[in-house]
Amino acid sequence: MSLTCSRHVRVAIAAAALIGTATSAVLGFGAADAQATPVAPAPTRYDASSNLLEVLELATLAESGWAVADDPSAPIPAEASDASADASEAAPSEAPAPAPPAVTTDDLRMIVPQIPAERIDQYIAPLNEAMTRNGIDTPVRQAAFIAQLAVESDSFRTFEEYASGRAYEGRADLGNTQPGDGERYKGRGAIQVTGRHNYEELSRHTGVDFVANPELLAAPENAFASAAWYWTSRDLNQVADTAGIVRVSELVNGGHHALTRRIADFERGLDVLLAP
């Protein structure tokens, strides 16, 4: 039922509503209509049977071109539908989460003073990408991560263990069950991933076949990606947050090798990354 009425008629309807005039006398509804449970209006419709005190609002809407219907399934005017669509399109999209703060080349140089100057620009992008993709996104986590990498890679001088790897031959705990596995799967990457088992797990995680091509692990992009994989597979973000740098070092190294250096690098990293 459309309300298209003059201002005088609207005022008369409103006045009748306010003094208690019967619904059927004013709006032409039968007794069944007056007693029926009101139907909740659709988002862009107004139900004329819902409340007499809404008559003024309904009349104003009718004058503006809106449909006022006692049937909630009545079609919405094209103009209203278009307006709704336009409003939907104009609604601002949810803002993306801010990216974690990147470690700069100057930051890295101050945290690891011995890093080769000619390599720092080559390493900074894959380092930041690995940290961003793996939730290493607070100063504590970043400082702990970089401190471990600095020791394991000899201040980023090498992504391949200096020793031959023969010491790992036959190490079933590393998955080295085939002849030559010790040398083939010696420590590589920025955190020195070691052993056939770890190479297999890393290959499944990244889709890169490091088992067949172990030397690929020494490339910078793979070196940092593998370090971040090792880090998250041991839940070291949580360990850094709660247990501290000594426990992180034990889980990375298996002991306390170069622990004083790891702690010093971590503390220096915090100083740099927390600086205003």
Short mmCIF file of C-alpha atoms in Angstrom, two decimals:
data_model
loop_
_atom_site.label_atom_id
_atom_site.label_comp_id
_atom_site.label_asym_id
_atom_site.label_seq_id
_atom_site.Cartn_x
_atom_site.Cartn_y
_atom_site.Cartn_z
CA MET A 1 0.00 0.00 0.00
CA SER A 2 1.62 3.30 -1.09
CA LEU A 3 1.19 6.49 0.84
CA THR A 4 0.96 9.39 -1.60
CA CYS A 5 -0.81 12.13 0.24
CA SER A 6 -0.72 15.85 0.68
CA ARG A 7 0.79 17.53 3.69
CA HIS A 8 -2.72 18.19 5.09
CA VAL A 9 -3.75 14.57 4.82
CA ARG A 10 -0.46 13.45 6.46
CA VAL A 11 -1.04 15.79 9.38
CA ALA A 12 -4.61 14.52 9.74
CA ILE A 13 -3.40 10.91 9.77
CA ALA A 14 -0.75 11.68 12.36
CA ALA A 15 -3.20 13.53 14.55
CA ALA A 16 -5.66 10.66 14.36
CA ALA A 17 -2.92 8.22 15.31
CA LEU A 18 -1.83 10.22 18.29
CA ILE A 19 -5.35 10.52 19.78
CA GLY A 20 -6.07 6.84 19.35
CA THR A 21 -8.21 6.74 16.20
CA ALA A 22 -8.75 3.16 15.05
CA THR A 23 -6.26 1.77 12.61
CA SER A 24 -8.94 0.58 10.19
CA ALA A 25 -10.58 4.00 10.01
CA VAL A 26 -7.38 5.82 9.16
CA LEU A 27 -5.40 3.40 7.04
CA GLY A 28 -8.17 1.18 5.75
CA PHE A 29 -7.05 -2.09 7.45
CA GLY A 30 -9.50 -4.78 8.53
CA ALA A 31 -9.71 -6.20 12.04
CA ALA A 32 -7.44 -9.09 11.09
CA ASP A 33 -4.80 -6.64 9.89
CA ALA A 34 -4.95 -4.66 13.12
CA GLN A 35 -4.49 -7.76 15.27
CA ALA A 36 -1.79 -9.41 13.18
CA THR A 37 1.73 -9.59 14.51
CA PRO A 38 3.76 -6.89 12.70
CA VAL A 39 6.28 -8.19 10.22
CA ALA A 40 9.80 -6.84 10.66
CA PRO A 41 10.60 -4.54 7.72
CA ALA A 42 13.23 -5.45 5.18
CA PRO A 43 16.26 -3.16 5.21
CA THR A 44 14.91 -0.76 2.55
CA ARG A 45 11.12 -1.15 3.12
CA TYR A 46 8.73 0.25 5.70
CA ASP A 47 5.70 -1.65 6.96
CA ALA A 48 2.67 0.62 7.29
CA SER A 49 0.96 -1.75 9.73
CA SER A 50 3.78 -1.79 12.25
CA ASN A 51 3.07 1.29 14.39
CA LEU A 52 0.72 4.23 14.06
CA LEU A 53 3.27 6.48 15.68
CA GLU A 54 5.44 5.99 12.60
CA VAL A 55 2.88 7.58 10.24
CA LEU A 56 4.62 10.91 10.03
CA GLU A 57 7.91 9.22 9.18
CA LEU A 58 6.20 6.99 6.62
CA ALA A 59 4.46 9.89 4.96
CA THR A 60 7.71 11.82 4.70
CA LEU A 61 9.37 8.81 3.14
CA ALA A 62 6.48 8.38 0.71
CA GLU A 63 6.83 11.98 -0.37
CA SER A 64 10.53 11.31 -1.04
CA GLY A 65 9.71 8.43 -3.34
CA TRP A 66 10.11 5.41 -1.03
CA ALA A 67 7.72 2.47 -1.18
CA VAL A 68 5.64 1.88 1.96
CA ALA A 69 4.15 -1.59 1.80
CA ASP A 70 2.17 -3.91 4.01
CA ASP A 71 3.71 -6.80 2.03
CA PRO A 72 7.39 -7.28 2.97
CA SER A 73 7.96 -9.10 -0.31
CA ALA A 74 6.89 -6.11 -2.41
CA PRO A 75 9.53 -5.07 -4.93
CA ILE A 76 11.89 -2.27 -3.98
CA PRO A 77 11.84 0.70 -6.35
CA ALA A 78 14.78 0.78 -8.74
CA GLU A 79 15.92 4.11 -7.35
CA ALA A 80 16.12 2.70 -3.82
CA SER A 81 17.90 -0.43 -4.99
CA ASP A 82 20.44 1.65 -6.91
CA ALA A 83 20.99 3.90 -3.91
CA SER A 84 21.58 0.89 -1.70
CA ALA A 85 24.08 -0.55 -4.16
CA ASP A 86 25.86 2.79 -4.42
CA ALA A 87 26.09 3.03 -0.64
CA SER A 88 27.46 -0.50 -0.47
CA GLU A 89 30.10 0.31 -3.07
CA ALA A 90 31.03 3.51 -1.27
CA ALA A 91 31.49 1.79 2.10
CA PRO A 92 35.16 1.86 3.07
CA SER A 93 36.91 -1.50 3.01
CA GLU A 94 38.55 -2.82 6.15
CA ALA A 95 42.06 -1.46 6.54
CA PRO A 96 44.80 -4.10 6.15
CA ALA A 97 46.85 -5.00 9.19
CA PRO A 98 50.01 -2.92 9.41
CA ALA A 99 53.19 -4.69 8.34
CA PRO A 100 55.74 -5.37 11.07
CA PRO A 101 58.63 -2.88 11.24
CA ALA A 102 61.42 -3.83 8.86
CA VAL A 103 65.01 -4.17 9.99
CA THR A 104 67.10 -1.68 8.02
CA THR A 105 70.62 -2.15 6.67
CA ASP A 106 71.84 0.26 9.35
CA ASP A 107 70.04 -1.76 12.04
CA LEU A 108 71.63 -4.98 10.85
CA ARG A 109 75.07 -3.42 10.64
CA MET A 110 74.81 -2.20 14.24
CA ILE A 111 73.45 -5.51 15.55
CA VAL A 112 76.10 -7.58 13.75
CA PRO A 113 79.13 -5.29 13.33
CA GLN A 114 81.22 -8.05 11.70
CA ILE A 115 78.82 -8.61 8.80
CA PRO A 116 80.62 -8.23 5.44
CA ALA A 117 79.76 -4.76 4.11
CA GLU A 118 79.53 -6.00 0.51
CA ARG A 119 76.83 -8.54 1.42
CA ILE A 120 74.52 -6.59 3.66
CA ASP A 121 72.43 -5.13 0.82
CA GLN A 122 72.04 -8.61 -0.65
CA TYR A 123 70.82 -10.06 2.62
CA ILE A 124 68.47 -7.44 4.04
CA ALA A 125 65.47 -8.12 1.75
CA PRO A 126 65.34 -11.94 2.17
CA LEU A 127 65.92 -11.52 5.91
CA ASN A 128 62.94 -9.18 6.27
CA GLU A 129 60.75 -11.32 4.02
CA ALA A 130 61.49 -14.42 6.07
CA MET A 131 60.68 -12.62 9.33
CA THR A 132 57.48 -11.06 7.99
CA ARG A 133 56.16 -14.35 6.60
CA ASN A 134 56.81 -16.19 9.87
CA GLY A 135 55.56 -13.81 12.54
CA ILE A 136 59.01 -12.72 13.69
CA ASP A 137 57.49 -9.31 14.13
CA THR A 138 58.49 -7.76 17.46
CA PRO A 139 61.85 -6.39 18.63
CA VAL A 140 62.27 -9.31 21.04
CA ARG A 141 61.63 -11.93 18.36
CA GLN A 142 63.72 -10.16 15.74
CA ALA A 143 66.65 -9.59 18.09
CA ALA A 144 66.60 -13.24 19.20
CA PHE A 145 66.35 -14.48 15.61
CA ILE A 146 69.19 -12.31 14.30
CA ALA A 147 71.41 -13.16 17.28
CA GLN A 148 71.09 -16.88 16.55
CA LEU A 149 71.70 -16.41 12.82
CA ALA A 150 74.75 -14.24 13.48
CA VAL A 151 76.44 -16.98 15.52
CA GLU A 152 75.38 -19.89 13.31
CA SER A 153 76.51 -18.17 10.08
CA ASP A 154 79.70 -16.63 11.47
CA SER A 155 78.28 -13.10 11.30
CA PHE A 156 76.64 -13.85 7.93
CA ARG A 157 79.96 -14.77 6.37
CA THR A 158 78.87 -18.25 5.32
CA PHE A 159 75.65 -20.21 4.78
CA GLU A 160 77.49 -23.52 4.69
CA GLU A 161 79.22 -25.22 7.58
CA TYR A 162 83.02 -24.95 7.41
CA ALA A 163 83.51 -28.57 8.54
CA SER A 164 83.10 -31.39 6.04
CA GLY A 165 80.10 -32.99 7.77
CA ARG A 166 81.78 -36.36 8.24
CA ALA A 167 81.07 -36.08 11.95
CA TYR A 168 77.36 -36.51 11.15
CA GLU A 169 77.79 -39.77 9.24
CA GLY A 170 75.52 -42.50 10.55
CA ARG A 171 73.64 -40.12 12.89
CA ALA A 172 70.22 -41.79 12.98
CA ASP A 173 68.86 -38.95 15.12
CA LEU A 174 69.46 -36.63 12.13
CA GLY A 175 67.99 -39.12 9.66
CA ASN A 176 71.43 -39.85 8.17
CA THR A 177 70.80 -43.50 7.35
CA GLN A 178 72.49 -43.75 3.95
CA PRO A 179 76.20 -43.69 3.16
CA GLY A 180 77.45 -40.15 2.54
CA ASP A 181 74.50 -38.43 4.29
CA GLY A 182 76.80 -36.77 6.81
CA GLU A 183 78.67 -34.73 4.22
CA ARG A 184 75.70 -34.39 1.88
CA TYR A 185 73.43 -32.90 4.53
CA LYS A 186 75.85 -30.95 6.65
CA GLY A 187 74.78 -27.60 8.11
CA ARG A 188 73.53 -25.08 5.55
CA GLY A 189 71.45 -21.95 5.58
CA ALA A 190 71.54 -19.00 7.93
CA ILE A 191 70.76 -21.24 10.90
CA GLN A 192 72.73 -24.30 9.71
CA VAL A 193 69.93 -26.81 9.05
CA THR A 194 71.61 -30.22 9.40
CA GLY A 195 70.76 -33.84 8.53
CA ARG A 196 68.67 -35.70 5.96
CA HIS A 197 65.54 -35.56 8.11
CA ASN A 198 65.59 -31.76 8.34
CA TYR A 199 66.35 -31.44 4.62
CA GLU A 200 63.33 -33.65 3.88
CA GLU A 201 61.03 -31.68 6.16
CA LEU A 202 62.22 -28.38 4.71
CA SER A 203 61.67 -29.68 1.18
CA ARG A 204 58.07 -30.60 2.03
CA HIS A 205 57.49 -27.20 3.58
CA THR A 206 58.93 -25.09 0.75
CA GLY A 207 58.39 -27.26 -2.32
CA VAL A 208 62.11 -26.95 -3.16
CA ASP A 209 63.90 -30.32 -3.41
CA PHE A 210 66.80 -29.75 -1.05
CA VAL A 211 67.27 -33.51 -0.65
CA ALA A 212 68.34 -33.85 -4.27
CA ASN A 213 69.96 -30.41 -4.37
CA PRO A 214 71.35 -29.66 -0.88
CA GLU A 215 73.64 -26.90 -2.16
CA LEU A 216 70.58 -24.74 -2.95
CA LEU A 217 70.18 -24.17 0.76
CA ALA A 218 73.19 -21.85 0.75
CA ALA A 219 71.52 -19.30 -1.59
CA PRO A 220 70.52 -16.20 0.42
CA GLU A 221 66.77 -16.45 -0.26
CA ASN A 222 66.77 -20.11 0.82
CA ALA A 223 69.20 -19.54 3.66
CA PHE A 224 66.84 -17.11 5.43
CA ALA A 225 63.66 -19.00 4.50
CA SER A 226 65.12 -22.19 5.96
CA ALA A 227 66.15 -20.37 9.14
CA ALA A 228 62.61 -19.04 9.57
CA TRP A 229 61.18 -22.53 8.92
CA TYR A 230 63.44 -24.01 11.59
CA TRP A 231 62.48 -21.18 13.96
CA THR A 232 58.72 -21.60 13.61
CA SER A 233 58.84 -25.42 13.55
CA ARG A 234 60.31 -25.25 17.07
CA ASP A 235 57.84 -22.51 18.14
CA LEU A 236 60.73 -20.20 18.92
CA ASN A 237 58.63 -17.03 18.70
CA GLN A 238 56.77 -18.23 21.78
CA VAL A 239 60.01 -19.31 23.46
CA ALA A 240 61.57 -15.88 22.83
CA ASP A 241 58.45 -14.19 24.22
CA THR A 242 58.29 -16.24 27.41
CA ALA A 243 61.43 -18.25 28.19
CA GLY A 244 64.17 -15.90 27.01
CA ILE A 245 67.34 -15.95 24.93
CA VAL A 246 69.13 -18.73 26.85
CA ARG A 247 66.35 -21.21 26.16
CA VAL A 248 66.15 -20.10 22.53
CA SER A 249 69.90 -20.71 22.21
CA GLU A 250 69.58 -24.20 23.72
CA LEU A 251 66.87 -25.16 21.24
CA VAL A 252 68.82 -23.81 18.27
CA ASN A 253 72.28 -25.11 19.19
CA GLY A 254 71.51 -28.04 21.45
CA GLY A 255 73.74 -26.64 24.16
CA HIS A 256 75.51 -23.48 25.30
CA HIS A 257 78.04 -23.03 22.50
CA ALA A 258 78.86 -19.32 22.11
CA LEU A 259 76.12 -18.49 24.59
CA THR A 260 77.82 -15.30 25.76
CA ARG A 261 77.99 -14.07 22.16
CA ARG A 262 74.34 -14.98 21.52
CA ILE A 263 73.23 -13.05 24.60
CA ALA A 264 75.36 -10.03 23.69
CA ASP A 265 74.02 -9.95 20.12
CA PHE A 266 70.46 -10.26 21.43
CA GLU A 267 70.89 -7.39 23.88
CA ARG A 268 72.49 -5.22 21.21
CA GLY A 269 69.63 -6.07 18.88
CA LEU A 270 67.08 -4.96 21.44
CA ASP A 271 68.94 -1.67 21.96
CA VAL A 272 68.93 -1.01 18.22
CA LEU A 273 65.37 -2.12 17.46
CA LEU A 274 63.84 -0.35 20.46
CA ALA A 275 65.66 2.92 19.82
CA PRO A 276 63.26 5.81 19.07
#
